[in-house]
PDB file of C-alpha atoms in Angstrom:
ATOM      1  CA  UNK A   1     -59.454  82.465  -1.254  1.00 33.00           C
ATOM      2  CA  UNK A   2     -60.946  79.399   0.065  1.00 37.00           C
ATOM      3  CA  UNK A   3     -61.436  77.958  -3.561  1.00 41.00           C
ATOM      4  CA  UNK A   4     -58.052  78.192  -4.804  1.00 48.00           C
ATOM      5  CA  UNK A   5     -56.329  74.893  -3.086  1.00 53.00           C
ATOM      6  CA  UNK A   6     -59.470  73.306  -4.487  1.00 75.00           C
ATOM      7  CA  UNK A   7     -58.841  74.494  -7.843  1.00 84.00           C
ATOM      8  CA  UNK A   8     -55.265  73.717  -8.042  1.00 84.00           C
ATOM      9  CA  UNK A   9     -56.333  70.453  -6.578  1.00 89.00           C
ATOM     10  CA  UNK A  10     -58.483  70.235  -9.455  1.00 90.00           C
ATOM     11  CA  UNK A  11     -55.775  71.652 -12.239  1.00 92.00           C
ATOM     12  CA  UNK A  12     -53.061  68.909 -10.756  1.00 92.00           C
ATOM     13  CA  UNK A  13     -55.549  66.326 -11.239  1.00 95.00           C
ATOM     14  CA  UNK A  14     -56.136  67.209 -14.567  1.00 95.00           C
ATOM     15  CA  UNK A  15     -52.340  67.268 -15.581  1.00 96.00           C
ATOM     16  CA  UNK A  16     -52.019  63.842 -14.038  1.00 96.00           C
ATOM     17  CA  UNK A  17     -54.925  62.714 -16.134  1.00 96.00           C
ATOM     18  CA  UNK A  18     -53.814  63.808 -19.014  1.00 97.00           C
ATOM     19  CA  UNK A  19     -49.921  62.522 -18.734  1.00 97.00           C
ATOM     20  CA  UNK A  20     -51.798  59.015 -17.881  1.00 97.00           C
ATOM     21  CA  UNK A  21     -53.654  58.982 -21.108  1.00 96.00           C
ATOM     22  CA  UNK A  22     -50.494  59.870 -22.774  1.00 96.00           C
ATOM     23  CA  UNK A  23     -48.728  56.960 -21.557  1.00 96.00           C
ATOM     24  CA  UNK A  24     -46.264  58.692 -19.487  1.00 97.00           C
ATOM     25  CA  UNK A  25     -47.012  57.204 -16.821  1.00 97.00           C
ATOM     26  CA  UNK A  26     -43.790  58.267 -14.632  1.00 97.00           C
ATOM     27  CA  UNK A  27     -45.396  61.699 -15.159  1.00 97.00           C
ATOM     28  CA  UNK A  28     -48.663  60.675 -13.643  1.00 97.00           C
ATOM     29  CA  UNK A  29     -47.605  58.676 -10.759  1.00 97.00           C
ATOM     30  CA  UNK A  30     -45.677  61.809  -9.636  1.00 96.00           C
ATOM     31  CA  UNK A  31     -48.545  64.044 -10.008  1.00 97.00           C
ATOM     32  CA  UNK A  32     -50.874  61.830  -8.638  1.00 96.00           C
ATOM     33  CA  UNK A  33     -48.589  61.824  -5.666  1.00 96.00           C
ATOM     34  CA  UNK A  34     -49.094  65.150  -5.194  1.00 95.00           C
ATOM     35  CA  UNK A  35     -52.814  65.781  -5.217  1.00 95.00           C
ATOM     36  CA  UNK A  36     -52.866  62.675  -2.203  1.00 94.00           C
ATOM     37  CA  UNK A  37     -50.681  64.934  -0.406  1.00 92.00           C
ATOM     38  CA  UNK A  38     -53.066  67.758  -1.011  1.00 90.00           C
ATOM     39  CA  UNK A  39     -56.092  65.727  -0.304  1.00 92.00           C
ATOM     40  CA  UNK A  40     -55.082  61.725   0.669  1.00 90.00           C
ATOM     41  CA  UNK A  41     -58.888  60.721   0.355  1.00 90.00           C
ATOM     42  CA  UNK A  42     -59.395  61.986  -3.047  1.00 94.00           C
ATOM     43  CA  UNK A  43     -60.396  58.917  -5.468  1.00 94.00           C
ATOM     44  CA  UNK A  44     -59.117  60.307  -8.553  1.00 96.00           C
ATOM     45  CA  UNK A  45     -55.572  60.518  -7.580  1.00 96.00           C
ATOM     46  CA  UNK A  46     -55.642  56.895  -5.849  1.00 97.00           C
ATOM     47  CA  UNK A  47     -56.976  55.889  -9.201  1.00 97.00           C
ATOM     48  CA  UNK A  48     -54.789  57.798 -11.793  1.00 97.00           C
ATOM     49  CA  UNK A  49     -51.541  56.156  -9.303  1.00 97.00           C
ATOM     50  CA  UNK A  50     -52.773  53.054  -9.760  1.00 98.00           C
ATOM     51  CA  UNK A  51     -53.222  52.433 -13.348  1.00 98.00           C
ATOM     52  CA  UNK A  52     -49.688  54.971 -13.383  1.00 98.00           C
ATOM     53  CA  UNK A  53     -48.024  52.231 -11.354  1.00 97.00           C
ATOM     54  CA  UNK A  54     -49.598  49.225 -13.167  1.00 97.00           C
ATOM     55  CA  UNK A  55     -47.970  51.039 -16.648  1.00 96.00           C
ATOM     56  CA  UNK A  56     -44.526  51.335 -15.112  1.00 96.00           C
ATOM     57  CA  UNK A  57     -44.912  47.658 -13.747  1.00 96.00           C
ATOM     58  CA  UNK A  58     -44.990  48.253 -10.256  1.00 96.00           C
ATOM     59  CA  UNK A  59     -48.095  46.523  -9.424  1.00 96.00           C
ATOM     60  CA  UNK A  60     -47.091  45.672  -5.931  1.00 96.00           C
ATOM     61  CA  UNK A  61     -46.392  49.097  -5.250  1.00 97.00           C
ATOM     62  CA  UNK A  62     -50.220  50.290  -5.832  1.00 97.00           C
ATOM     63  CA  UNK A  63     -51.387  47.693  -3.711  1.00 97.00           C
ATOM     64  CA  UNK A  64     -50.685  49.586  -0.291  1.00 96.00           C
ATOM     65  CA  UNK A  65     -53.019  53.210  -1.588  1.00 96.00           C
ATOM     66  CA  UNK A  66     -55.731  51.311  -3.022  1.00 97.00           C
ATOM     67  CA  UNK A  67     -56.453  49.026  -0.032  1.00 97.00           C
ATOM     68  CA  UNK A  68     -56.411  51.791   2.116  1.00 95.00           C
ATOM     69  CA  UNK A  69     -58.796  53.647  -0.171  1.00 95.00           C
ATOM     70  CA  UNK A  70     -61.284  50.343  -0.530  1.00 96.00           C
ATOM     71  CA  UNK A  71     -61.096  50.554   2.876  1.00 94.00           C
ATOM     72  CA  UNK A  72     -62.215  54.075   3.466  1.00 91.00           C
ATOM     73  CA  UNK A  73     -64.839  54.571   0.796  1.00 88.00           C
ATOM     74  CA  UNK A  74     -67.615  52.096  -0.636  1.00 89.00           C
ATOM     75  CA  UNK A  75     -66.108  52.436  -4.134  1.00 96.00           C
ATOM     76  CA  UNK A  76     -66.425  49.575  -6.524  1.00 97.00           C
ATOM     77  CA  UNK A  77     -63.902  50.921  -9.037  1.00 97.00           C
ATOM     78  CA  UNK A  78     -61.477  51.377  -6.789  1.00 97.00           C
ATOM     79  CA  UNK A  79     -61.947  47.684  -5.357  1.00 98.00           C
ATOM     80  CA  UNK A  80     -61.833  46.060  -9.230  1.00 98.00           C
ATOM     81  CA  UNK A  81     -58.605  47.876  -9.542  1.00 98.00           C
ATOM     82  CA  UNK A  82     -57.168  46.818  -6.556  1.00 98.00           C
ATOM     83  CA  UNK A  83     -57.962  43.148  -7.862  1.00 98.00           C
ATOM     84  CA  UNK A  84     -56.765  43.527 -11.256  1.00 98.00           C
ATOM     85  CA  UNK A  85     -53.784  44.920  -9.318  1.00 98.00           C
ATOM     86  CA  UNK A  86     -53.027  41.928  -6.940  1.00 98.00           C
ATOM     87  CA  UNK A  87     -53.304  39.731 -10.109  1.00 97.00           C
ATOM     88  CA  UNK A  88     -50.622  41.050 -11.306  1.00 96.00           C
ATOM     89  CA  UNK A  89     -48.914  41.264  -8.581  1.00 96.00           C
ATOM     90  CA  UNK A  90     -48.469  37.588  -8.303  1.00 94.00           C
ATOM     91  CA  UNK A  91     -51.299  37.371  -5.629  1.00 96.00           C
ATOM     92  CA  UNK A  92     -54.090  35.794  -7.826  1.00 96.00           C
ATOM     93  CA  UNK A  93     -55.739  34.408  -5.131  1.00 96.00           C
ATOM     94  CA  UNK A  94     -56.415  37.192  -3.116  1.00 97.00           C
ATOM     95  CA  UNK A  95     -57.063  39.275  -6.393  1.00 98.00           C
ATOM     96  CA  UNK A  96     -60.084  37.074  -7.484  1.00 98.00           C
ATOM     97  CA  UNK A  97     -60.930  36.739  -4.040  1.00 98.00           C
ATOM     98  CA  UNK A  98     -61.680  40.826  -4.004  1.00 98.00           C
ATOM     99  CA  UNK A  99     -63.263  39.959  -7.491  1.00 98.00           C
ATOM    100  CA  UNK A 100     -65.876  38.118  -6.080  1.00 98.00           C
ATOM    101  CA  UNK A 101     -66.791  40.143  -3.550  1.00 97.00           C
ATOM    102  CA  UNK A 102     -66.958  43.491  -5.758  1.00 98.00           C
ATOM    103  CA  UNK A 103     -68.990  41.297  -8.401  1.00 97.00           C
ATOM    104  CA  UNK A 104     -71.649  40.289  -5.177  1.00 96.00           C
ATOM    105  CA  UNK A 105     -72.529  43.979  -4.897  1.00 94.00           C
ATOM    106  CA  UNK A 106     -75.912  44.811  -5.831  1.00 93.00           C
ATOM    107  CA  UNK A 107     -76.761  46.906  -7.463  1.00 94.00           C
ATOM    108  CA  UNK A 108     -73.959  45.179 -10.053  1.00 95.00           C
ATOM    109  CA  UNK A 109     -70.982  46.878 -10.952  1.00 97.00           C
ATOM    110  CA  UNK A 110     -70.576  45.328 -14.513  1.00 97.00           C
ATOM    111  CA  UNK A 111     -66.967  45.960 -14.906  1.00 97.00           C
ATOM    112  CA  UNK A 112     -65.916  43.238 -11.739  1.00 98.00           C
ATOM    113  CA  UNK A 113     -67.308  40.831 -13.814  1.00 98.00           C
ATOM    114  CA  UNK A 114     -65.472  41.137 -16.720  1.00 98.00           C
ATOM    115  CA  UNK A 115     -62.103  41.920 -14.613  1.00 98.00           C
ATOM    116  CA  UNK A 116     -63.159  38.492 -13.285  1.00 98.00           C
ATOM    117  CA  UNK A 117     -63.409  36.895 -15.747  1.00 98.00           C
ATOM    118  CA  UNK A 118     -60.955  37.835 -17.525  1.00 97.00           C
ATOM    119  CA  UNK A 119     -58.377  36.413 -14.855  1.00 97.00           C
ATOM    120  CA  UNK A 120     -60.209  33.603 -14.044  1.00 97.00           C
ATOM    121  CA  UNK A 121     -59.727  32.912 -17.582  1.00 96.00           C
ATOM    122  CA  UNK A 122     -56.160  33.465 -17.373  1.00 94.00           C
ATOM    123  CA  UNK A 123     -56.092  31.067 -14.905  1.00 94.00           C
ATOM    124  CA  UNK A 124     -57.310  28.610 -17.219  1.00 93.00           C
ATOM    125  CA  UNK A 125     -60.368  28.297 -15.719  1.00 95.00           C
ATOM    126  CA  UNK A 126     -62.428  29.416 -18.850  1.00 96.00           C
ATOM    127  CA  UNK A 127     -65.657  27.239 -17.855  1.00 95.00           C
ATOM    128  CA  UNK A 128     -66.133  29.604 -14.593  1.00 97.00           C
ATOM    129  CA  UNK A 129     -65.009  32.714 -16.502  1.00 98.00           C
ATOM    130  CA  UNK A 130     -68.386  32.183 -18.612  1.00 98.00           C
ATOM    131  CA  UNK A 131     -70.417  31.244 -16.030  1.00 97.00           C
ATOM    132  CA  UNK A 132     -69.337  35.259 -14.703  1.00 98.00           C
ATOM    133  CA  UNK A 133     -70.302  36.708 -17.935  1.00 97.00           C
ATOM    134  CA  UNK A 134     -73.125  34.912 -18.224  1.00 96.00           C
ATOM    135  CA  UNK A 135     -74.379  35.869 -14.818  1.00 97.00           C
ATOM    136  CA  UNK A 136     -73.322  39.342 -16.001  1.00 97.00           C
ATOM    137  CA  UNK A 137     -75.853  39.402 -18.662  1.00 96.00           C
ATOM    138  CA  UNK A 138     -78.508  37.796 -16.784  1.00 96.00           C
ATOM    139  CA  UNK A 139     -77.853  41.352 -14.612  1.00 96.00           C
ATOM    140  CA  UNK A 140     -77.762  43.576 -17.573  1.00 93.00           C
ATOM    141  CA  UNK A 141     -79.063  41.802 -20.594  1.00 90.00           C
ATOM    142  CA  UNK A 142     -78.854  44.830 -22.932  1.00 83.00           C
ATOM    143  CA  UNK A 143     -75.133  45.704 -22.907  1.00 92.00           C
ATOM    144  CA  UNK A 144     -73.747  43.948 -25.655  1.00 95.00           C
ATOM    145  CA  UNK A 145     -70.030  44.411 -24.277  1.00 96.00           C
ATOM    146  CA  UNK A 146     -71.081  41.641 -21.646  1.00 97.00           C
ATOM    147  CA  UNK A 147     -72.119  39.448 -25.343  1.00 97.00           C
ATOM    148  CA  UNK A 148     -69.156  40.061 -26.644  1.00 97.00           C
ATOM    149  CA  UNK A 149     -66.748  38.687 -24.063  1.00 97.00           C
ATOM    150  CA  UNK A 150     -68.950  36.406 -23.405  1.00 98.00           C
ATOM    151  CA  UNK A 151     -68.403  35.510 -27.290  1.00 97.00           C
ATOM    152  CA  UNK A 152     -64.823  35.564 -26.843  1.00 96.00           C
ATOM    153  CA  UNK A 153     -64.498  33.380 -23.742  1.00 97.00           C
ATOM    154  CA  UNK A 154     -66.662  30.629 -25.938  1.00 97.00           C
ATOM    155  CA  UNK A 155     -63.957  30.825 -28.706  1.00 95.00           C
ATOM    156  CA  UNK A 156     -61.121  30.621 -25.785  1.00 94.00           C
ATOM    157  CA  UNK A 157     -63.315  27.231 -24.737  1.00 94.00           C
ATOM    158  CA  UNK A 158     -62.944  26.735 -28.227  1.00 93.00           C
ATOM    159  CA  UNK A 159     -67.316  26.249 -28.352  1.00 95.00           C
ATOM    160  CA  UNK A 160     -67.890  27.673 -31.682  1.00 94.00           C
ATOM    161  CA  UNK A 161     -71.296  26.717 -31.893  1.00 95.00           C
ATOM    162  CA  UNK A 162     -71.914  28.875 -28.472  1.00 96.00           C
ATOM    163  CA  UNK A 163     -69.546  31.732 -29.610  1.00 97.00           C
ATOM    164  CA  UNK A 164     -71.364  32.146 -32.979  1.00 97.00           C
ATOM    165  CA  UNK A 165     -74.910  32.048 -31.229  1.00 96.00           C
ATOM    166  CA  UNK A 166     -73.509  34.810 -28.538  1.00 96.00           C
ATOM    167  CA  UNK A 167     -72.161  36.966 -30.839  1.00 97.00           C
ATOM    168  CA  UNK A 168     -74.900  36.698 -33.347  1.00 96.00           C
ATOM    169  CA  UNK A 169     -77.209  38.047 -30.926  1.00 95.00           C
ATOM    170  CA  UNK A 170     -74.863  40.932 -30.447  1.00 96.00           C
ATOM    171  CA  UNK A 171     -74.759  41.672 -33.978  1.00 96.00           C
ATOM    172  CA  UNK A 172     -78.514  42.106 -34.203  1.00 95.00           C
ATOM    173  CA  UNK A 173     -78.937  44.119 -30.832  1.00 94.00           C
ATOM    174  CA  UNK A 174     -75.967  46.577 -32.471  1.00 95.00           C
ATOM    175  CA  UNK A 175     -75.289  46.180 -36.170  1.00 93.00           C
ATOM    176  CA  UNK A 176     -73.027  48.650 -36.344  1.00 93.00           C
ATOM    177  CA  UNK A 177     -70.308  47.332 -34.061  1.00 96.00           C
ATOM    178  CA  UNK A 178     -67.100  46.313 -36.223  1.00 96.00           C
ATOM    179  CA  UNK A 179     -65.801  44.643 -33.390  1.00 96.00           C
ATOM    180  CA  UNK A 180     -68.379  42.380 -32.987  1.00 97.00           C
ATOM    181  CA  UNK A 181     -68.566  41.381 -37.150  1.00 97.00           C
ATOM    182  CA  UNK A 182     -65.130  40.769 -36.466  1.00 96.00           C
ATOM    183  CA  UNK A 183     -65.560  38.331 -33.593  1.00 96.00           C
ATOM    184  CA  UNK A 184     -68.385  36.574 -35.714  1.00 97.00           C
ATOM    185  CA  UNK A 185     -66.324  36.288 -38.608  1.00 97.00           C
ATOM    186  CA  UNK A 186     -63.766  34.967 -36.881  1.00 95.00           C
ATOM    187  CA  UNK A 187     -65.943  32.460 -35.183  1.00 96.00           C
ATOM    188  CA  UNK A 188     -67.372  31.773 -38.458  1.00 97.00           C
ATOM    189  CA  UNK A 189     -63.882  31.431 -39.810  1.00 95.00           C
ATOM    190  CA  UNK A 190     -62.783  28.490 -37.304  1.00 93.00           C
ATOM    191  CA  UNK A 191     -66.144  26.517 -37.777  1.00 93.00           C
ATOM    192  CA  UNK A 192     -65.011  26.416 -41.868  1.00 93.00           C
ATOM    193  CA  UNK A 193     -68.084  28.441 -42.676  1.00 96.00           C
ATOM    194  CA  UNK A 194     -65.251  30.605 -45.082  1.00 95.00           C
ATOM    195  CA  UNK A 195     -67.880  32.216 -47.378  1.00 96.00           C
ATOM    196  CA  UNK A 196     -70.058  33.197 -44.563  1.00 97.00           C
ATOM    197  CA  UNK A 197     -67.037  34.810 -42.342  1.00 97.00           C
ATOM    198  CA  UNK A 198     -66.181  36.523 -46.075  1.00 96.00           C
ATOM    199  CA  UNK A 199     -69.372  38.239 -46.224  1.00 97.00           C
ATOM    200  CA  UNK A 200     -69.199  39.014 -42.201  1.00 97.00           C
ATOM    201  CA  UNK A 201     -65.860  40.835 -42.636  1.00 96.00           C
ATOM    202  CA  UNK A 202     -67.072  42.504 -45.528  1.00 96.00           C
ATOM    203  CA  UNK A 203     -69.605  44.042 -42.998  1.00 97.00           C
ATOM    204  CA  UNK A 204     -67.218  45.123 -40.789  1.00 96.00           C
ATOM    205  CA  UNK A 205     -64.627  46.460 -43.247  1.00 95.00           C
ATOM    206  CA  UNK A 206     -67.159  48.245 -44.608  1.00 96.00           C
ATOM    207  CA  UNK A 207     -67.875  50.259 -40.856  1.00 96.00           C
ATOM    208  CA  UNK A 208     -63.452  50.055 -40.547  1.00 94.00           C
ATOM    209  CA  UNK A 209     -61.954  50.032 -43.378  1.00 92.00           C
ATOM    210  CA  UNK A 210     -58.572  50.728 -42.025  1.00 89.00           C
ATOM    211  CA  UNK A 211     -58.727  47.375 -40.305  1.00 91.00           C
ATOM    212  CA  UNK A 212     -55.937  45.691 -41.756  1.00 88.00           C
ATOM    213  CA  UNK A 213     -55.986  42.574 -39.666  1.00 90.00           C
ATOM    214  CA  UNK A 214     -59.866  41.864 -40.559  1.00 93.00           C
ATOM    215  CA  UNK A 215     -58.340  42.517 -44.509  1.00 90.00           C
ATOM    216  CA  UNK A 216     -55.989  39.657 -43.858  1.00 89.00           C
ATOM    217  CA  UNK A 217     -58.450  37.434 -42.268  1.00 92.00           C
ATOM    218  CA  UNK A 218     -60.374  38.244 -45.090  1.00 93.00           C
ATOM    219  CA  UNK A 219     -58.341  37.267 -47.450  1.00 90.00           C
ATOM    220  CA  UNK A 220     -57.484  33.767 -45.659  1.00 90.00           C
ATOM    221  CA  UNK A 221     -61.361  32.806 -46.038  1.00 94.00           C
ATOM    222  CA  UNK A 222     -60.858  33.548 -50.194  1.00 91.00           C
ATOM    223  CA  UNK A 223     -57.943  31.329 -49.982  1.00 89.00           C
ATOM    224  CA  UNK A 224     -60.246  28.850 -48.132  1.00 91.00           C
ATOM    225  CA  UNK A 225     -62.559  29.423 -50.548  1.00 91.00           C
ATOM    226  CA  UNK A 226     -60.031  28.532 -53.806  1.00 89.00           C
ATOM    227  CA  UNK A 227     -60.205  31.707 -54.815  1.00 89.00           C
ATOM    228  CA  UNK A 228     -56.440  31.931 -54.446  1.00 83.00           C
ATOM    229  CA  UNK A 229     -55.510  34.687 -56.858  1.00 83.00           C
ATOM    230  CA  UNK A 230     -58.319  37.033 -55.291  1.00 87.00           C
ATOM    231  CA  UNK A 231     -56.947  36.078 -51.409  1.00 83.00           C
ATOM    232  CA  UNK A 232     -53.126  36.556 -52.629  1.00 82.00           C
ATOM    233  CA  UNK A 233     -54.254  39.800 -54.540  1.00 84.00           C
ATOM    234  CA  UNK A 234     -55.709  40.572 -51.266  1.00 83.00           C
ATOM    235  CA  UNK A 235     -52.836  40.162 -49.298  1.00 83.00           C
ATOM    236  CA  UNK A 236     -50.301  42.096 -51.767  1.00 83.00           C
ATOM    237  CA  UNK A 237     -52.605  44.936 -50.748  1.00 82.00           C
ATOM    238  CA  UNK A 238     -52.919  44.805 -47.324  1.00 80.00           C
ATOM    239  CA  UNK A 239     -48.883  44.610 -47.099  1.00 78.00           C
ATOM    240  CA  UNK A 240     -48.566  47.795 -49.869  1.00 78.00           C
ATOM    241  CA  UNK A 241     -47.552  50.485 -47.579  1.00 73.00           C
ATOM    242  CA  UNK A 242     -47.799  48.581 -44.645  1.00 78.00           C
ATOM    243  CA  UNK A 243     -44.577  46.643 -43.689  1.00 78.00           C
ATOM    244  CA  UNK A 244     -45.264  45.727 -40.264  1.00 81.00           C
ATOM    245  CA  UNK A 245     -48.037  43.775 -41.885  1.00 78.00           C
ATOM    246  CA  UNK A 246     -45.648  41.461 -44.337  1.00 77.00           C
ATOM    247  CA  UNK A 247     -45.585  38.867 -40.841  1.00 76.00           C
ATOM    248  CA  UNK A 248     -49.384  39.208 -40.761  1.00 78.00           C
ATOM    249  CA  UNK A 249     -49.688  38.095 -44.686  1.00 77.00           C
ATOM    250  CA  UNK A 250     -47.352  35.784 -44.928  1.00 77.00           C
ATOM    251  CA  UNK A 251     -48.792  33.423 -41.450  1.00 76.00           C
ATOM    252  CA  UNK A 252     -51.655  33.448 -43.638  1.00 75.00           C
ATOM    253  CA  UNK A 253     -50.158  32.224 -46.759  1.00 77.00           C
ATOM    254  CA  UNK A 254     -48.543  29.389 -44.859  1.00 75.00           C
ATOM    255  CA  UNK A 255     -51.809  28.638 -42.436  1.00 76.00           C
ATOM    256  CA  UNK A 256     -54.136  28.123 -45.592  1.00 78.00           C
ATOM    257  CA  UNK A 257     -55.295  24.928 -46.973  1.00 75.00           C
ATOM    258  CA  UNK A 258     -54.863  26.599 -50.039  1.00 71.00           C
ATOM    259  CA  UNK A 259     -51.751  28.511 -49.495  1.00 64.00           C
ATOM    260  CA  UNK A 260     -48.094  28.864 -50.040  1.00 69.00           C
ATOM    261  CA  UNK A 261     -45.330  28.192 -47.792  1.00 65.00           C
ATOM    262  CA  UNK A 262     -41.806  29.919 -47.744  1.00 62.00           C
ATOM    263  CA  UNK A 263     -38.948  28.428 -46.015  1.00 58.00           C
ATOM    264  CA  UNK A 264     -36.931  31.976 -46.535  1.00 67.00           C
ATOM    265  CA  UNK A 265     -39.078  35.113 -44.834  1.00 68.00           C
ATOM    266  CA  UNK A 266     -37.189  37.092 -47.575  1.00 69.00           C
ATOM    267  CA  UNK A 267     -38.909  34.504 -50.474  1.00 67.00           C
ATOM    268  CA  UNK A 268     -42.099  35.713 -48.781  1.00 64.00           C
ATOM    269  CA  UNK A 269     -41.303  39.037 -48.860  1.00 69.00           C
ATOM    270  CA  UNK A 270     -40.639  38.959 -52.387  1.00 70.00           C
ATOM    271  CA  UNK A 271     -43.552  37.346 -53.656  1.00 72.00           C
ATOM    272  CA  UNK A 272     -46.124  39.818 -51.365  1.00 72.00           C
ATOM    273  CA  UNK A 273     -44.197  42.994 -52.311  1.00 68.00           C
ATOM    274  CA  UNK A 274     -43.942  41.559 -56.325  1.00 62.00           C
ATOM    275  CA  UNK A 275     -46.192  44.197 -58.402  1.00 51.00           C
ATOM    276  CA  UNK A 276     -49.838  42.764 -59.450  1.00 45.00           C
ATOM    277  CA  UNK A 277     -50.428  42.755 -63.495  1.00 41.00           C
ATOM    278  CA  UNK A 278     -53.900  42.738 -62.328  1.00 44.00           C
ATOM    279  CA  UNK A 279     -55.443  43.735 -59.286  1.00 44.00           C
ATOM    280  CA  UNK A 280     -58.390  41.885 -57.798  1.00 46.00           C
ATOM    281  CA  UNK A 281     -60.965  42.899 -55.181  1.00 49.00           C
ATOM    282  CA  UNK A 282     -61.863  40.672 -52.332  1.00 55.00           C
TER     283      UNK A 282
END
């Protein structure tokens, strides 16, 4: 008898979980509701209302629960939400204020940094935002998630000679990361090194080959390159079946060096749709 209100405690939790992953986020506020009326100290449910409430755009609203929950418990999750939370809702400064104090806990809880850096960079204060990640890593020099923010902020600084040294490092501590090959190549890409980003996103297509974006990018460094018939080739295929892509192809014909412009988005529709005599492979 006495384990039944835990166990539907549990079960409504689990529903509200589940309706959260699903994006239905009316659905999980509601339920998450519930289970604080149940039990108004359980975690979970402060956290599933949260994020709910962040989905539906109602920051402000999840401000009230999760103070009173950082208050009650020593949770660091719960306090990086609450400051991702007042950063959205239009209180950045006492969001990165509660940022700074979750990311002074020791031991480190890794994910404060990141959530503060990532709105200090919004901020546009990008030169703090890596002096957090880097601080991060200095904590927890293994993770290469830490590297590759840290990789991204450099590219945001626009330092591609520090972004390509970060994210080099995290490509040898974990090879088989597509997203990092992706970052390098892309770092690669803006520092003109075209035939080493081709080769980089060759890598990575190779681990995620249903990555159409890294396909276009691709095919911009062949462009780069000269190798026009190869990069438009390219970009005929990544548009076949793919419509939503056509946008995607044809920025890249027009950003290119060694590309083609269309004043008409129908012109460039035509000429990326047009059937190849001959196909080519990047």
């Amino acid at each position: 008898m006495s384990g039944k209100p835990n166990s539907a405690l549990a079960q409504l939790l689990q529903q509200a979980f589940l309706a959260l992953r699903a994006r239905q986020f009316d659905t999980a506020s509601r339920l998450a509701n519930e289970a604080l009326k149940a039990n108004r100290n359980d975690r979970n449910a402060v956290l599933i209302l949260g994020h709910a409430l962040l989905g539906q755009q109602r920051a402000d609203q999840a401000i009230a629960p999760l103070e009173k929950a950082a208050r009650r418990a020593n949770d660091p999750e719960i306090e990086t939400l609450l400051g991702h939370v007042l950063c959205h809702a239009r209180r950045s400064s006492d969001g990165i204020a509660q940022l700074r104090r979750t990311a002074a806990r020791r031991p480190p809880y890794l994910p404060a940094f990141q959530e503060l850096a990532g709105q200090l960079a919004n901020g546009g204060d990008t030169g703090e935002a890596i002096e957090t990640m880097a601080q991060a890593i200095t904590l927890a020099p293994g993770l290469t998630d830490l590297q590759l923010d840290l990789g991204r902020l450099h590219l945001r600084n626009n330092d591609r000679r520090s972004a390509r040294a970060v994210l080099a490092a995290a490509r040898a501590a974990a090879p088989g990361r597509a997203d990092i090959l992706a970052e390098l190549a892309g770092a690669e890409f803006l520092d003109g090194a075209y035939a080493q980003a081709a080769e980089t996103y060759r890598h990575a297509l190779a681990l995620r080959p249903d990555d159409a974006p890294s396909r276009a990018n691709l095919a911009m460094c062949l462009l780069e390159m000269g190798e026009r018939d190869r990069g438009e080739a390219a970009l005929r295929a990544i548009v076949r079946g793919r419509p939503h892509m056509l946008g995607r192809a044809a920025f890249a014909l027009a950003t290119s060096s060694r590309g083609r412009f269309f004043f008409r988005p129908s012109a460039a529709a035509r000429f990326l749709e047009r059937d190849q005599e001959r196909s080519a492979t990047p």
